[in-house]
Structure formats: C-alpha cells, structure tokens
Amino acid sequence: MGSFLRDNSAYELRTVIGRGLEDLMTVNLARYKPTGEYVAIRRIDLDSCTNDMVSYLQGELHVSKLFHHPCILPYKSVFIAENELWVITPFMAYGSARDLLSTHFSDGLSEQTIAYILLGVLRALEYIHQMGYVHRSVKASHVLISADGQVYLSGLRSIFSLIRHGQRARVVHDFPQYSVKVLPWLSPEVLQQVRLIYTSCLKYGSVRYKNRTMLLEKLNGTVPCLLDTTTIPPEELSMKPSRSGADSGICEGPGAGGARHTNGEPSSSSGGNPYSRTFSPHFHAFVKLCLQRDPEKRPSASSLIGHSFFKQIKRRPSEALPELLRPVSPISSLDCMQPQDSPTGLASLESDLSQLDVDDWDF
Ligand code: ATP
C-alpha cells in the first residue's frame, strides 16, 4: 500500500469522473492536500452493500496489496470514512480506453495506439497469471492511461486465485459476481456456463440491445474479426453505408466477407472509417489467435507478448502514446478546477470525462 493518509480530510473532492459496481461506487477526481497531487477516489457506500459484497471487496483489497507491477493500477491508500470505503489511486489523466473511444475515437483507435495499449494490458496479465490469479474483467473501462502515456490495468475486483489446496487449477468455474457489465467480454465457454445469469440479464434488460445481439452471436458460434476493407464484403464497401456496427472495429467473422488481404502493406491503419482503413495482416492474425473458439488453442498472455503484431512498437509508451492520442490531451490544468459543487471549470472536464456514463463499447 502507498503512503497516502488514511483520513478523508486530507482529500479535497472534485468532480465525479466515473461510476461502477452496479452504481454503488462513485469515482471522484480529488486533490491530495499534503502534496497537492491529483488522485482518483473510488467511494463505495458500505450501507448499501450486502455482506457478500463486502467480502468480495475485501478480496480485491487483499490482492491489491500483493500486486506490484508497472502496468497495474497501484492503490495509494484504503480506509473507511463515514460508512464509505475510500480507495485512493493515482489519477489517470487520459481516463480509460472506453472514455477515449466514446469521447474522441468513435470509429476506433489506430492500430499502433491499440498495439501500445494491448502490450501494457498483456504485461499486466502475464504478471497476474504468474502470481497465480486470473483477472476476469478485462474490458476497455479497466484500461487506464496516465498523463505520461503509461498504460495501467485496473478492475481487480473480479480477480480469482487459481491456487486451491496448494494446487494450481487449470480451469475456473467460478463466475465473477456483481459484474453484469462484463458479460459482453466473457469467452463463449464462460458465457455457456453462465447462460442462466445471462438469460435473466436479457429478461431484465440490464444488457443493452447491441450487446445482447453480440452475446447471442457469441453463444451461437460466430467468431468476430476486425472490421476493415479486407473483411467488409465488396458490395458493402462500394456502398459505404453509414457506420453499420462499425463502432468497435470488430465485425462478425469470416461470414462477413472472409479474409481478403491486400498486398500485405496496410494502406491506412489509422483508426478512421472502417470502409477506408486497412489493418495489418499481423493485427488480423493476432485477433484470430485470441478469438479461437477452443480455449485450449488460445495463446497465453506471455506468448502473445512475442507476437509479430508488436513488432511495430519501437518506442516507449510514454514517448509514443501521447503523440498517437493527439488531438486528445491529458487533463493537466486541474488547478483551475473547483471543489465538487462549484460549476467553474467543471464543464470542460465533465465533457471529457463524465461521458464515462455512456454505455459500454458498442459491438
Ligand atoms: P464496473 O462496475 O463497470 O466493472 P468498476 O466498478 O470496476 O466498473 P472502474 O472501472 O474502476 O469501476 O471505474 C469506473 C470508471 O471511472 C473507469 O472506467 C474510468 O473511466 C474512471 N476511473 C476509475 N479510476 C480512475 C483513475 N484512477 N483515473 C481516471 N479515471 C478513473
């Protein structure tokens, strides 16, 4: 645990920058008074939590103490203040990958940006697996980017230990609780296992329509692939329809046009419109490897780190990412921000960060 004070009076709360844990948690930007630095505070109203939820949260806090890795979001302090659990982490000035997608890159990020971000995520996962755990909640809102372009994986709440009675299990049958929002990102075999939960989610409408369709497709065996000029059917390419399901850069697999590679060189691998972009064959191959139906065939995080897709990474993320994310700039001039209820300065931050409330990455 870091060395920040376990006293809520040491923190000056600023605007709300996110929500989570089925809306029981509020994430605030805040200033740590002793040093003046900015932090993010996850505040959870413990009175609204069941006993089960509290033990679940305890599990997260336990692993956060064990984990020390440059690609995992560090916890600076954890304490209880007036029946709220306060978890203090460094403030990530670019927000999450989901924030970037929903506010600035609605057609998707460029291939290079994705490569830098994914490499950070894989390094974090490799470490988590070496420590004997599985993350179980890898999604864009749990990938955070700091002002200096470092990538951090968060979302340790659903983490699960593979070690049982001194043995390392190969398969996990436990489903993460309080994680309905993670359903669209689960593998087909886990989705099969939680079909009951999934059915009730459909029934009660807690999964958005597009995500529901994607869940059904996944259960029916459709394998997604990257959406670009090599996978969009030629007849559709010539029509250039407006943004049909193109938001995530993922389409519905070989049925959507098969792999028609260009001459191998990407004509445009920037985010951009899927009807004019072409991702590299390395990227297509990488996605295909990861999305194999048979879990036994899917490569581990460690082996994916050596994939040719990452050969395009020539610089440190801190040098490359801020440049690649332009024109987005990290929220740095926070000194003009006023405490929580004051309207001054909040509007611009709200427009950048509070769109966190928009729905999860569309498929
Ligand atoms: P869910 O219930 O969807 O799984 P969660 O409870 O795991 O969410 P987080 O994803 O940790 O909650 O936080 C919600 C959002 O708040 C993040 O997606 C991000 O946009 C914002 N956020 C959280 N921590 C930080 C941080 N340290 N710096 C900047 N933004 C943050």
CSV table of C-alpha atoms and ligand atoms in Angstrom, one decimal:
chain,number,residue,atom,x,y,z
A,1,MET,CA,0.0,0.0,0.0
A,2,GLY,CA,1.2,3.5,-0.7
A,3,SER,CA,1.9,6.1,1.9
A,4,PHE,CA,-1.1,8.4,1.5
A,5,LEU,CA,-3.0,9.4,4.6
A,6,ARG,CA,-6.0,7.3,5.7
A,7,ASP,CA,-8.0,10.4,6.5
A,8,ASN,CA,-10.7,11.8,4.3
A,9,SER,CA,-10.0,15.4,5.5
A,10,ALA,CA,-6.6,15.1,3.6
A,11,TYR,CA,-8.5,15.0,0.3
A,12,GLU,CA,-10.4,17.7,-1.5
A,13,LEU,CA,-13.1,16.1,-3.6
A,14,ARG,CA,-13.6,17.5,-7.1
A,15,THR,CA,-15.9,16.3,-9.9
A,16,VAL,CA,-17.3,12.9,-10.4
A,17,ILE,CA,-15.4,11.1,-13.2
A,18,GLY,CA,-17.0,7.6,-13.2
A,19,ARG,CA,-19.3,5.1,-11.6
A,20,GLY,CA,-19.2,1.4,-11.1
A,21,LEU,CA,-20.1,-1.6,-9.0
A,22,GLU,CA,-23.7,-1.6,-10.2
A,23,ASP,CA,-23.8,2.1,-9.4
A,24,LEU,CA,-22.9,1.7,-5.7
A,25,MET,CA,-19.5,3.2,-6.4
A,26,THR,CA,-18.7,6.8,-7.4
A,27,VAL,CA,-15.2,7.7,-8.7
A,28,ASN,CA,-14.2,11.3,-7.8
A,29,LEU,CA,-11.3,13.3,-9.0
A,30,ALA,CA,-9.7,14.7,-5.8
A,31,ARG,CA,-6.7,16.7,-4.6
A,32,TYR,CA,-4.4,15.2,-2.0
A,33,LYS,CA,-3.8,18.3,0.2
A,34,PRO,CA,-0.4,17.4,1.7
A,35,THR,CA,1.3,17.2,-1.7
A,36,GLY,CA,-1.2,18.9,-4.0
A,37,GLU,CA,-1.3,15.9,-6.4
A,38,TYR,CA,-4.4,14.7,-8.1
A,39,VAL,CA,-5.9,11.3,-7.3
A,40,ALA,CA,-9.0,9.3,-8.2
A,41,ILE,CA,-11.1,8.2,-5.2
A,42,ARG,CA,-13.4,5.2,-5.5
A,43,ARG,CA,-16.1,5.8,-2.9
A,44,ILE,CA,-18.4,2.9,-2.0
A,45,ASP,CA,-21.4,3.3,0.2
A,46,LEU,CA,-21.0,0.3,2.5
A,47,ASP,CA,-24.5,0.7,4.0
A,48,SER,CA,-25.9,-0.3,0.5
A,49,CYS,CA,-23.6,-3.3,0.2
A,50,THR,CA,-24.6,-6.8,1.3
A,51,ASN,CA,-22.2,-8.8,3.5
A,52,ASP,CA,-21.3,-10.8,0.4
A,53,MET,CA,-20.3,-7.7,-1.4
A,54,VAL,CA,-18.2,-6.5,1.4
A,55,SER,CA,-16.2,-9.8,1.5
A,56,TYR,CA,-15.9,-9.5,-2.3
A,57,LEU,CA,-14.4,-6.0,-1.8
A,58,GLN,CA,-12.1,-7.3,0.9
A,59,GLY,CA,-10.7,-9.9,-1.6
A,60,GLU,CA,-9.8,-7.0,-4.0
A,61,LEU,CA,-8.0,-5.1,-1.3
A,62,HIS,CA,-6.1,-8.2,-0.3
A,63,VAL,CA,-4.7,-8.8,-3.8
A,64,SER,CA,-4.0,-5.1,-4.3
A,65,LYS,CA,-1.5,-5.4,-1.5
A,66,LEU,CA,0.2,-8.3,-3.1
A,67,PHE,CA,0.5,-6.9,-6.6
A,68,HIS,CA,3.3,-4.6,-7.6
A,69,HIS,CA,3.7,-4.1,-11.3
A,70,PRO,CA,4.3,-1.0,-13.5
A,71,CYS,CA,1.2,-1.9,-15.6
A,72,ILE,CA,-1.2,-2.5,-12.7
A,73,LEU,CA,-3.0,0.5,-11.1
A,74,PRO,CA,-1.5,0.9,-7.7
A,75,TYR,CA,-3.6,1.6,-4.6
A,76,LYS,CA,-2.2,4.5,-2.6
A,77,SER,CA,-4.5,4.2,0.4
A,78,VAL,CA,-7.7,2.4,1.6
A,79,PHE,CA,-9.8,3.4,4.5
A,80,ILE,CA,-13.3,3.8,5.7
A,81,ALA,CA,-14.8,7.3,6.1
A,82,GLU,CA,-18.3,7.8,7.3
A,83,ASN,CA,-19.5,4.4,6.2
A,84,GLU,CA,-17.9,4.8,2.8
A,85,LEU,CA,-15.0,2.7,1.6
A,86,TRP,CA,-12.4,5.1,0.1
A,87,VAL,CA,-9.9,3.6,-2.3
A,88,ILE,CA,-7.2,6.1,-3.4
A,89,THR,CA,-5.4,5.6,-6.7
A,90,PRO,CA,-3.3,7.9,-8.9
A,91,PHE,CA,-5.4,10.0,-11.3
A,92,MET,CA,-5.1,8.8,-14.9
A,93,ALA,CA,-5.4,11.9,-17.0
A,94,TYR,CA,-6.4,10.3,-20.3
A,95,GLY,CA,-9.1,8.3,-18.5
A,96,SER,CA,-9.9,4.8,-19.6
A,97,ALA,CA,-9.7,3.3,-23.1
A,98,ARG,CA,-13.5,3.3,-23.1
A,99,ASP,CA,-13.5,7.0,-22.4
A,100,LEU,CA,-11.2,7.6,-25.3
A,101,LEU,CA,-13.4,5.5,-27.6
A,102,SER,CA,-16.6,7.2,-26.5
A,103,THR,CA,-15.4,10.7,-26.5
A,104,HIS,CA,-12.8,11.1,-29.2
A,105,PHE,CA,-12.3,7.9,-31.3
A,106,SER,CA,-15.8,6.7,-32.0
A,107,ASP,CA,-14.5,4.9,-35.2
A,108,GLY,CA,-11.8,3.2,-33.2
A,109,LEU,CA,-8.2,3.9,-32.3
A,110,SER,CA,-5.3,3.5,-34.8
A,111,GLU,CA,-3.5,0.1,-35.0
A,112,GLN,CA,-0.4,1.5,-33.4
A,113,THR,CA,-2.3,3.0,-30.5
A,114,ILE,CA,-4.0,-0.3,-30.0
A,115,ALA,CA,-0.7,-2.1,-30.1
A,116,TYR,CA,0.8,0.1,-27.3
A,117,ILE,CA,-2.3,-0.2,-25.2
A,118,LEU,CA,-2.6,-4.0,-25.6
A,119,LEU,CA,1.1,-4.6,-24.8
A,120,GLY,CA,0.6,-2.9,-21.5
A,121,VAL,CA,-2.5,-4.9,-20.8
A,122,LEU,CA,-0.7,-8.2,-21.7
A,123,ARG,CA,2.2,-7.3,-19.4
A,124,ALA,CA,-0.2,-6.8,-16.5
A,125,LEU,CA,-2.0,-10.1,-17.3
A,126,GLU,CA,1.3,-12.0,-17.6
A,127,TYR,CA,2.2,-10.8,-14.1
A,128,ILE,CA,-1.3,-11.6,-12.7
A,129,HIS,CA,-1.1,-15.2,-14.2
A,130,GLN,CA,2.4,-15.6,-12.8
A,131,MET,CA,1.1,-14.7,-9.4
A,132,GLY,CA,-1.5,-17.5,-9.7
A,133,TYR,CA,-4.6,-15.4,-10.5
A,134,VAL,CA,-6.9,-14.7,-13.4
A,135,HIS,CA,-8.3,-11.2,-13.9
A,136,ARG,CA,-11.8,-12.0,-15.3
A,137,SER,CA,-12.8,-8.4,-16.1
A,138,VAL,CA,-10.6,-7.3,-19.0
A,139,LYS,CA,-12.5,-4.5,-20.8
A,140,ALA,CA,-11.8,-1.1,-22.1
A,141,SER,CA,-13.1,0.7,-19.0
A,142,HIS,CA,-10.5,-1.1,-16.9
A,143,VAL,CA,-7.6,0.1,-19.1
A,144,LEU,CA,-6.4,3.5,-17.8
A,145,ILE,CA,-3.8,5.8,-19.4
A,146,SER,CA,-1.8,8.3,-17.3
A,147,ALA,CA,-0.8,11.8,-18.4
A,148,ASP,CA,2.7,10.5,-19.4
A,149,GLY,CA,1.2,7.7,-21.6
A,150,GLN,CA,1.6,4.7,-19.3
A,151,VAL,CA,-1.0,2.0,-19.5
A,152,TYR,CA,-2.5,0.5,-16.3
A,153,LEU,CA,-4.9,-2.3,-15.9
A,154,SER,CA,-7.5,-1.8,-13.1
A,155,GLY,CA,-10.6,-3.8,-12.2
A,156,LEU,CA,-9.1,-6.1,-9.6
A,157,ARG,CA,-12.5,-6.7,-8.0
A,158,SER,CA,-13.2,-9.8,-10.1
A,159,ILE,CA,-9.8,-11.3,-9.7
A,160,PHE,CA,-9.7,-15.0,-8.8
A,161,SER,CA,-6.9,-17.2,-7.3
A,162,LEU,CA,-6.1,-20.3,-9.3
A,163,ILE,CA,-4.4,-21.9,-6.2
A,164,ARG,CA,-6.7,-24.3,-4.4
A,165,HIS,CA,-5.3,-26.5,-1.6
A,166,GLY,CA,-1.8,-25.8,-2.7
A,167,GLN,CA,-2.5,-26.9,-6.4
A,168,ARG,CA,-2.8,-24.6,-9.4
A,169,ALA,CA,-6.1,-25.2,-11.1
A,170,ARG,CA,-6.2,-25.2,-14.9
A,171,VAL,CA,-9.9,-24.2,-15.3
A,172,VAL,CA,-12.0,-21.9,-13.3
A,173,HIS,CA,-15.8,-22.5,-12.9
A,174,ASP,CA,-16.5,-19.6,-10.6
A,175,PHE,CA,-18.3,-16.6,-12.2
A,176,PRO,CA,-17.4,-13.1,-11.1
A,177,GLN,CA,-20.2,-11.6,-9.0
A,178,TYR,CA,-21.6,-8.1,-9.4
A,179,SER,CA,-20.3,-7.9,-12.9
A,180,VAL,CA,-23.2,-7.9,-15.3
A,181,LYS,CA,-21.4,-5.3,-17.3
A,182,VAL,CA,-18.6,-7.7,-18.0
A,183,LEU,CA,-20.9,-10.2,-19.8
A,184,PRO,CA,-20.2,-8.9,-23.3
A,185,TRP,CA,-16.5,-9.6,-22.8
A,186,LEU,CA,-16.7,-13.1,-21.5
A,187,SER,CA,-15.4,-16.0,-23.5
A,188,PRO,CA,-18.0,-18.3,-25.2
A,189,GLU,CA,-17.3,-21.1,-22.8
A,190,VAL,CA,-17.8,-18.9,-19.7
A,191,LEU,CA,-20.9,-17.5,-21.3
A,192,GLN,CA,-22.3,-21.0,-21.8
A,193,GLN,CA,-21.6,-21.7,-18.2
A,194,VAL,CA,-23.5,-18.6,-17.0
A,195,ARG,CA,-26.3,-18.9,-19.5
A,196,LEU,CA,-28.8,-18.7,-16.7
A,197,ILE,CA,-27.5,-15.4,-15.4
A,198,TYR,CA,-27.3,-14.2,-19.0
A,199,THR,CA,-30.9,-15.1,-19.6
A,200,SER,CA,-32.0,-13.1,-16.6
A,201,CYS,CA,-30.0,-10.2,-17.8
A,202,LEU,CA,-31.7,-10.2,-21.1
A,203,LYS,CA,-35.1,-10.5,-19.3
A,204,TYR,CA,-34.4,-7.6,-17.1
A,205,GLY,CA,-32.8,-5.5,-19.8
A,206,SER,CA,-29.5,-4.9,-18.0
A,207,VAL,CA,-27.6,-5.7,-21.1
A,208,ARG,CA,-28.0,-3.2,-24.0
A,209,TYR,CA,-29.6,-4.4,-27.2
A,210,LYS,CA,-26.4,-4.3,-29.3
A,211,ASN,CA,-24.5,-6.2,-26.6
A,212,ARG,CA,-27.4,-8.7,-26.3
A,213,THR,CA,-27.2,-9.4,-30.0
A,214,MET,CA,-23.4,-9.9,-29.7
A,215,LEU,CA,-23.9,-12.2,-26.7
A,216,LEU,CA,-26.3,-14.3,-28.7
A,217,GLU,CA,-24.0,-14.4,-31.7
A,218,LYS,CA,-21.1,-15.5,-29.5
A,219,LEU,CA,-23.2,-18.3,-28.0
A,220,ASN,CA,-24.2,-19.3,-31.5
A,221,GLY,CA,-20.6,-19.7,-32.5
A,222,THR,CA,-20.0,-16.6,-34.6
A,223,VAL,CA,-16.3,-15.6,-34.3
A,224,PRO,CA,-15.8,-11.8,-34.6
A,225,CYS,CA,-13.0,-10.3,-36.7
A,226,LEU,CA,-11.5,-6.8,-37.3
A,227,LEU,CA,-13.7,-4.6,-39.5
A,228,ASP,CA,-11.8,-3.0,-42.3
A,229,THR,CA,-11.5,-3.0,-46.1
A,230,THR,CA,-10.3,-6.6,-46.1
A,231,THR,CA,-13.3,-8.0,-44.2
A,232,ILE,CA,-16.2,-5.8,-45.3
A,233,PRO,CA,-17.9,-7.5,-48.3
A,234,PRO,CA,-17.0,-5.7,-51.5
A,235,GLU,CA,-20.6,-4.9,-52.3
A,236,GLU,CA,-21.0,-3.2,-49.0
A,237,LEU,CA,-17.7,-1.5,-49.4
A,238,SER,CA,-18.8,0.1,-52.6
A,239,MET,CA,-22.0,1.3,-50.9
A,240,LYS,CA,-20.1,2.8,-47.9
A,241,PRO,CA,-23.1,2.6,-45.6
A,242,SER,CA,-23.1,4.9,-42.6
A,243,ARG,CA,-21.4,3.3,-39.6
A,244,SER,CA,-23.3,0.0,-39.5
A,245,GLY,CA,-21.9,-1.7,-36.4
A,246,ALA,CA,-18.6,-0.2,-37.2
A,247,ASP,CA,-18.0,1.4,-33.9
A,248,SER,CA,-15.8,-1.1,-32.3
A,249,GLY,CA,-13.7,-2.1,-35.3
A,250,ILE,CA,-15.0,-5.6,-34.9
A,251,CYS,CA,-17.3,-7.4,-37.3
A,252,GLU,CA,-18.9,-10.8,-37.4
A,253,GLY,CA,-16.2,-13.0,-38.7
A,254,PRO,CA,-15.5,-14.9,-41.9
A,255,GLY,CA,-19.1,-14.8,-42.9
A,256,ALA,CA,-18.9,-11.1,-43.3
A,257,GLY,CA,-16.6,-11.4,-46.2
A,258,GLY,CA,-13.7,-13.7,-45.5
A,259,ALA,CA,-10.0,-12.8,-45.2
A,260,ARG,CA,-9.1,-10.8,-48.3
A,261,HIS,CA,-5.8,-9.3,-47.6
A,262,THR,CA,-4.3,-6.6,-49.7
A,263,ASN,CA,-0.7,-6.8,-50.8
A,264,GLY,CA,0.2,-7.1,-47.2
A,265,GLU,CA,1.0,-3.5,-46.5
A,266,PRO,CA,-1.6,-1.5,-44.7
A,267,SER,CA,-2.9,1.3,-46.9
A,268,SER,CA,-4.2,3.0,-43.8
A,269,SER,CA,-4.1,1.6,-40.4
A,270,SER,CA,-5.2,4.7,-38.6
A,271,GLY,CA,-8.5,4.5,-36.5
A,272,GLY,CA,-10.6,6.2,-39.2
A,273,ASN,CA,-13.6,4.9,-41.0
A,274,PRO,CA,-13.7,1.1,-41.3
A,275,TYR,CA,-14.6,1.5,-45.0
A,276,SER,CA,-11.3,3.1,-45.8
A,277,ARG,CA,-8.9,1.7,-43.3
A,278,THR,CA,-6.8,-1.5,-43.6
A,279,PHE,CA,-5.3,-3.1,-40.6
A,280,SER,CA,-2.1,-5.1,-41.0
A,281,PRO,CA,-2.1,-8.9,-41.6
A,282,HIS,CA,-0.3,-9.2,-38.2
A,283,PHE,CA,-3.2,-7.5,-36.4
A,284,HIS,CA,-5.8,-9.7,-38.1
A,285,ALA,CA,-3.7,-12.8,-37.2
A,286,PHE,CA,-3.4,-11.6,-33.6
A,287,VAL,CA,-7.1,-11.2,-33.2
A,288,LYS,CA,-7.8,-14.5,-34.9
A,289,LEU,CA,-5.5,-16.3,-32.5
A,290,CYS,CA,-7.1,-14.7,-29.4
A,291,LEU,CA,-10.7,-15.4,-30.6
A,292,GLN,CA,-10.3,-19.1,-31.3
A,293,ARG,CA,-13.4,-21.0,-30.1
A,294,ASP,CA,-11.4,-23.7,-28.4
A,295,PRO,CA,-9.9,-22.3,-25.3
A,296,GLU,CA,-7.0,-24.8,-25.3
A,297,LYS,CA,-5.8,-23.3,-28.6
A,298,ARG,CA,-5.8,-19.7,-27.3
A,299,PRO,CA,-2.3,-18.5,-26.5
A,300,SER,CA,-1.2,-17.3,-23.1
A,301,ALA,CA,-0.6,-13.6,-22.3
A,302,SER,CA,3.2,-14.4,-22.2
A,303,SER,CA,3.3,-15.9,-25.7
A,304,LEU,CA,1.1,-13.1,-27.1
A,305,ILE,CA,3.7,-10.6,-26.0
A,306,GLY,CA,6.1,-12.1,-28.5
A,307,HIS,CA,3.6,-11.9,-31.4
A,308,SER,CA,4.7,-10.1,-34.6
A,309,PHE,CA,1.8,-7.6,-34.1
A,310,PHE,CA,4.0,-5.9,-31.5
A,311,LYS,CA,7.0,-5.5,-33.8
A,312,GLN,CA,5.6,-2.1,-34.8
A,313,ILE,CA,6.3,-0.9,-31.2
A,314,LYS,CA,9.6,1.0,-31.5
A,315,ARG,CA,9.4,3.5,-28.7
A,316,ARG,CA,8.4,3.6,-25.0
A,317,PRO,CA,4.6,4.1,-24.5
A,318,SER,CA,5.4,7.4,-22.7
A,319,GLU,CA,7.1,8.7,-25.8
A,320,ALA,CA,4.6,7.3,-28.3
A,321,LEU,CA,1.1,7.3,-26.8
A,322,PRO,CA,0.6,11.0,-26.0
A,323,GLU,CA,1.6,11.6,-29.7
A,324,LEU,CA,-0.7,8.9,-31.0
A,325,LEU,CA,-3.6,10.1,-29.0
A,326,ARG,CA,-3.5,13.6,-30.3
A,327,PRO,CA,-5.5,15.8,-30.6
A,328,VAL,CA,-6.7,14.5,-27.2
A,329,SER,CA,-4.5,15.9,-24.4
A,330,PRO,CA,-4.4,14.7,-20.9
A,331,ILE,CA,-6.4,16.7,-18.4
A,332,SER,CA,-3.5,18.5,-16.8
A,333,SER,CA,-4.6,22.0,-15.9
A,334,LEU,CA,-6.6,20.8,-12.9
A,335,ASP,CA,-5.7,23.7,-10.7
A,336,CYS,CA,-8.5,25.7,-12.2
A,337,MET,CA,-11.0,23.0,-11.1
A,338,GLN,CA,-13.2,24.0,-8.2
A,339,PRO,CA,-14.4,21.8,-5.4
A,340,GLN,CA,-17.2,19.4,-6.1
A,341,ASP,CA,-20.3,21.6,-6.3
A,342,SER,CA,-18.8,24.7,-8.0
A,343,PRO,CA,-19.6,25.0,-11.7
A,344,THR,CA,-16.4,26.8,-12.6
A,345,GLY,CA,-14.2,24.8,-14.8
A,346,LEU,CA,-16.2,21.6,-14.3
A,347,ALA,CA,-18.0,21.8,-17.6
A,348,SER,CA,-14.9,21.1,-19.7
A,349,LEU,CA,-13.8,18.2,-17.5
A,350,GLU,CA,-17.4,16.9,-17.5
A,351,SER,CA,-17.5,16.9,-21.2
A,352,ASP,CA,-14.2,15.0,-21.4
A,353,LEU,CA,-14.6,12.5,-18.6
A,354,SER,CA,-18.2,12.4,-17.5
A,355,GLN,CA,-19.1,10.8,-20.8
A,356,LEU,CA,-17.9,7.8,-18.9
A,357,ASP,CA,-21.6,7.4,-18.3
A,358,VAL,CA,-22.1,6.5,-21.9
A,359,ASP,CA,-22.8,2.8,-22.5
A,360,ASP,CA,-20.0,0.3,-22.8
A,361,TRP,CA,-18.1,-0.1,-26.0
A,362,ASP,CA,-20.7,-1.0,-28.7
A,363,PHE,CA,-20.5,-4.1,-30.7
B,1,ATP,P1,-17.7,-1.8,-13.5
B,1,ATP,O1,-18.8,-2.0,-12.5
B,1,ATP,O2,-18.2,-1.3,-14.8
B,1,ATP,O3,-16.8,-3.0,-13.7
B,1,ATP,P2,-15.8,-0.6,-11.8
B,1,ATP,O4,-16.6,-0.7,-10.5
B,1,ATP,O5,-14.7,-1.6,-12.0
B,1,ATP,O6,-16.8,-0.6,-13.0
B,1,ATP,P3,-13.9,1.3,-12.5
B,1,ATP,O7,-13.9,0.8,-13.9
B,1,ATP,O8,-12.7,1.1,-11.7
B,1,ATP,O9,-15.2,0.8,-11.8
B,1,ATP,O10,-14.2,2.9,-12.6
B,1,ATP,C1,-15.2,3.4,-13.4
B,1,ATP,C2,-14.6,4.5,-14.4
B,1,ATP,O11,-14.0,5.5,-13.6
B,1,ATP,C3,-13.4,4.0,-15.2
B,1,ATP,O12,-13.8,3.4,-16.4
B,1,ATP,C4,-12.7,5.3,-15.5
B,1,ATP,O13,-13.3,6.0,-16.6
B,1,ATP,C5,-12.9,6.1,-14.2
B,1,ATP,N1,-11.7,5.9,-13.4
B,1,ATP,C6,-11.5,4.9,-12.4
B,1,ATP,N2,-10.3,5.1,-11.8
B,1,ATP,C7,-9.7,6.1,-12.4
B,1,ATP,C8,-8.4,6.7,-12.3
B,1,ATP,N3,-7.5,6.3,-11.4
B,1,ATP,N4,-8.2,7.8,-13.1
B,1,ATP,C9,-9.0,8.2,-14.0
B,1,ATP,N5,-10.3,7.7,-14.2
B,1,ATP,C10,-10.6,6.6,-13.4
